[in-house]
mmCIF file with all atom_site columns, C-alpha atoms in Angstrom:
data_model
loop_
_atom_site.group_PDB
_atom_site.id
_atom_site.type_symbol
_atom_site.label_atom_id
_atom_site.label_alt_id
_atom_site.label_comp_id
_atom_site.label_asym_id
_atom_site.label_entity_id
_atom_site.label_seq_id
_atom_site.pdbx_PDB_ins_code
_atom_site.Cartn_x
_atom_site.Cartn_y
_atom_site.Cartn_z
_atom_site.occupancy
_atom_site.B_iso_or_equiv
_atom_site.pdbx_formal_charge
_atom_site.auth_seq_id
_atom_site.auth_comp_id
_atom_site.auth_asym_id
_atom_site.auth_atom_id
_atom_site.pdbx_PDB_model_num
ATOM 1  C CA . MET R 1 1  ? -18.470 34.836  -8.941  1.00 0.00 ? 1172 MET R CA 1
ATOM 2  C CA . SER R 1 2  ? -17.016 31.757  -7.380  1.00 0.00 ? 1173 SER R CA 1
ATOM 3  C CA . SER R 1 3  ? -18.976 28.622  -6.750  1.00 0.00 ? 1174 SER R CA 1
ATOM 4  C CA . ASN R 1 4  ? -19.105 27.118  -3.273  1.00 0.00 ? 1175 ASN R CA 1
ATOM 5  C CA . LYS R 1 5  ? -18.856 23.560  -4.557  1.00 0.00 ? 1176 LYS R CA 1
ATOM 6  C CA . PRO R 1 6  ? -16.061 21.550  -2.945  1.00 0.00 ? 1177 PRO R CA 1
ATOM 7  C CA . ASP R 1 7  ? -13.275 20.364  -5.222  1.00 0.00 ? 1178 ASP R CA 1
ATOM 8  C CA . LYS R 1 8  ? -13.832 16.670  -5.938  1.00 0.00 ? 1179 LYS R CA 1
ATOM 9  C CA . ASN R 1 9  ? -10.244 16.101  -7.107  1.00 0.00 ? 1180 ASN R CA 1
ATOM 10 C CA . PRO R 1 10 ? -7.864  15.799  -4.159  1.00 0.00 ? 1181 PRO R CA 1
ATOM 11 C CA . ASN R 1 11 ? -4.597  17.636  -4.282  1.00 0.00 ? 1182 ASN R CA 1
ATOM 12 C CA . LYS R 1 12 ? -2.066  15.502  -6.178  1.00 0.00 ? 1183 LYS R CA 1
ATOM 13 C CA . TRP R 1 13 ? 0.649   16.223  -3.636  1.00 0.00 ? 1184 TRP R CA 1
ATOM 14 C CA . LEU R 1 14 ? -1.499  14.902  -0.793  1.00 0.00 ? 1185 LEU R CA 1
ATOM 15 C CA . VAL R 1 15 ? -2.082  11.677  -2.704  1.00 0.00 ? 1186 VAL R CA 1
ATOM 16 C CA . LEU R 1 16 ? 1.630   11.297  -3.456  1.00 0.00 ? 1187 LEU R CA 1
ATOM 17 C CA . ILE R 1 17 ? 2.656   12.057  0.134   1.00 0.00 ? 1188 ILE R CA 1
ATOM 18 C CA . SER R 1 18 ? 0.221   9.496   1.541   1.00 0.00 ? 1189 SER R CA 1
ATOM 19 C CA . LEU R 1 19 ? 1.456   6.675   -0.725  1.00 0.00 ? 1190 LEU R CA 1
ATOM 20 C CA . PRO R 1 20 ? 4.602   5.809   1.307   1.00 0.00 ? 1191 PRO R CA 1
ATOM 21 C CA . ILE R 1 21 ? 2.550   5.682   4.500   1.00 0.00 ? 1192 ILE R CA 1
ATOM 22 C CA . GLN R 1 22 ? 0.040   3.349   2.870   1.00 0.00 ? 1193 GLN R CA 1
ATOM 23 C CA . MET R 1 23 ? 2.864   1.203   1.475   1.00 0.00 ? 1194 MET R CA 1
ATOM 24 C CA . GLY R 1 24 ? 4.441   0.943   4.907   1.00 0.00 ? 1195 GLY R CA 1
ATOM 25 C CA . ILE R 1 25 ? 1.179   -0.079  6.529   1.00 0.00 ? 1196 ILE R CA 1
ATOM 26 C CA . VAL R 1 26 ? 0.464   -2.764  3.917   1.00 0.00 ? 1197 VAL R CA 1
ATOM 27 C CA . ILE R 1 27 ? 3.995   -4.197  4.054   1.00 0.00 ? 1198 ILE R CA 1
ATOM 28 C CA . PHE R 1 28 ? 4.010   -4.153  7.864   1.00 0.00 ? 1199 PHE R CA 1
ATOM 29 C CA . ALA R 1 29 ? 0.617   -5.871  8.045   1.00 0.00 ? 1200 ALA R CA 1
ATOM 30 C CA . PHE R 1 30 ? 1.652   -8.628  5.655   1.00 0.00 ? 1201 PHE R CA 1
ATOM 31 C CA . SER R 1 31 ? 4.956   -9.077  7.480   1.00 0.00 ? 1202 SER R CA 1
ATOM 32 C CA . TRP R 1 32 ? 3.195   -9.268  10.836  1.00 0.00 ? 1203 TRP R CA 1
ATOM 33 C CA . PHE R 1 33 ? 0.759   -11.836 9.453   1.00 0.00 ? 1204 PHE R CA 1
ATOM 34 C CA . GLY R 1 34 ? 3.667   -13.911 8.126   1.00 0.00 ? 1205 GLY R CA 1
ATOM 35 C CA . GLY R 1 35 ? 5.341   -13.786 11.534  1.00 0.00 ? 1206 GLY R CA 1
ATOM 36 C CA . TRP R 1 36 ? 2.113   -14.933 13.135  1.00 0.00 ? 1207 TRP R CA 1
ATOM 37 C CA . LEU R 1 37 ? 1.897   -17.820 10.663  1.00 0.00 ? 1208 LEU R CA 1
ATOM 38 C CA . ASP R 1 38 ? 5.514   -18.773 11.421  1.00 0.00 ? 1209 ASP R CA 1
ATOM 39 C CA . GLU R 1 39 ? 4.716   -18.908 15.139  1.00 0.00 ? 1210 GLU R CA 1
ATOM 40 C CA . LYS R 1 40 ? 1.518   -20.869 14.614  1.00 0.00 ? 1211 LYS R CA 1
ATOM 41 C CA . TYR R 1 41 ? 2.961   -23.309 12.040  1.00 0.00 ? 1212 TYR R CA 1
ATOM 42 C CA . PRO R 1 42 ? 6.717   -23.397 12.682  1.00 0.00 ? 1213 PRO R CA 1
ATOM 43 C CA . ASN R 1 43 ? 9.178   -24.243 9.937   1.00 0.00 ? 1214 ASN R CA 1
ATOM 44 C CA . ASP R 1 44 ? 12.952  -24.076 9.653   1.00 0.00 ? 1215 ASP R CA 1
ATOM 45 C CA . ASN R 1 45 ? 13.288  -21.165 7.231   1.00 0.00 ? 1216 ASN R CA 1
ATOM 46 C CA . GLY R 1 46 ? 10.633  -18.679 8.366   1.00 0.00 ? 1217 GLY R CA 1
ATOM 47 C CA . LEU R 1 47 ? 9.142   -19.091 4.929   1.00 0.00 ? 1218 LEU R CA 1
ATOM 48 C CA . TYR R 1 48 ? 5.689   -17.698 5.731   1.00 0.00 ? 1219 TYR R CA 1
ATOM 49 C CA . LYS R 1 49 ? 7.063   -14.307 6.767   1.00 0.00 ? 1220 LYS R CA 1
ATOM 50 C CA . LYS R 1 50 ? 9.267   -14.069 3.688   1.00 0.00 ? 1221 LYS R CA 1
ATOM 51 C CA . ILE R 1 51 ? 6.463   -14.964 1.294   1.00 0.00 ? 1222 ILE R CA 1
ATOM 52 C CA . THR R 1 52 ? 3.846   -12.711 2.874   1.00 0.00 ? 1223 THR R CA 1
ATOM 53 C CA . THR R 1 53 ? 6.278   -9.787  3.075   1.00 0.00 ? 1224 THR R CA 1
ATOM 54 C CA . LEU R 1 54 ? 7.082   -10.109 -0.626  1.00 0.00 ? 1225 LEU R CA 1
ATOM 55 C CA . LEU R 1 55 ? 3.369   -10.381 -1.380  1.00 0.00 ? 1226 LEU R CA 1
ATOM 56 C CA . GLY R 1 56 ? 2.810   -7.181  0.608   1.00 0.00 ? 1227 GLY R CA 1
ATOM 57 C CA . VAL R 1 57 ? 5.564   -5.399  -1.326  1.00 0.00 ? 1228 VAL R CA 1
ATOM 58 C CA . PHE R 1 58 ? 4.124   -6.443  -4.684  1.00 0.00 ? 1229 PHE R CA 1
ATOM 59 C CA . LEU R 1 59 ? 0.596   -5.544  -3.612  1.00 0.00 ? 1230 LEU R CA 1
ATOM 60 C CA . SER R 1 60 ? 1.661   -2.111  -2.398  1.00 0.00 ? 1231 SER R CA 1
ATOM 61 C CA . LEU R 1 61 ? 3.636   -1.487  -5.610  1.00 0.00 ? 1232 LEU R CA 1
ATOM 62 C CA . TYR R 1 62 ? 0.573   -2.437  -7.648  1.00 0.00 ? 1233 TYR R CA 1
ATOM 63 C CA . TYR R 1 63 ? -1.482  0.009   -5.610  1.00 0.00 ? 1234 TYR R CA 1
ATOM 64 C CA . VAL R 1 64 ? 1.075   2.806   -6.117  1.00 0.00 ? 1235 VAL R CA 1
ATOM 65 C CA . ILE R 1 65 ? 1.208   2.229   -9.872  1.00 0.00 ? 1236 ILE R CA 1
ATOM 66 C CA . ARG R 1 66 ? -2.593  2.235   -10.048 1.00 0.00 ? 1237 ARG R CA 1
ATOM 67 C CA . GLN R 1 67 ? -2.829  5.474   -8.051  1.00 0.00 ? 1238 GLN R CA 1
ATOM 68 C CA . VAL R 1 68 ? -0.201  7.208   -10.197 1.00 0.00 ? 1239 VAL R CA 1
ATOM 69 C CA . ASN R 1 69 ? -1.980  6.110   -13.380 1.00 0.00 ? 1240 ASN R CA 1
ATOM 70 C CA . ASN R 1 70 ? -5.260  7.480   -12.001 1.00 0.00 ? 1241 ASN R CA 1
ATOM 71 C CA . LEU R 1 71 ? -3.583  10.811  -11.262 1.00 0.00 ? 1242 LEU R CA 1
ATOM 72 C CA . ASP R 1 72 ? -2.181  10.896  -14.771 1.00 0.00 ? 1243 ASP R CA 1
ATOM 73 C CA . LYS R 1 73 ? -5.599  10.205  -16.316 1.00 0.00 ? 1244 LYS R CA 1
ATOM 74 C CA . LYS R 1 74 ? -7.227  13.074  -14.396 1.00 0.00 ? 1245 LYS R CA 1
ATOM 75 C CA . LYS R 1 75 ? -4.966  15.674  -16.029 1.00 0.00 ? 1246 LYS R CA 1
#
């Protein structure tokens, strides 16, 4: 007999495949926001875009590491 309960644990491959898409969206959003800040408050170096893009990269890496650790704990 098989139960009709849905599986609460998502497929690990689906989680891993979606991570690059999520990373790209986060990095793009932070980069776009930095570009908007550079247009609104101009400076010589485009510093806002550089800082926000790096912040987006670090934030997305943190999210990836957290997701991978969660997958590892569910084993």
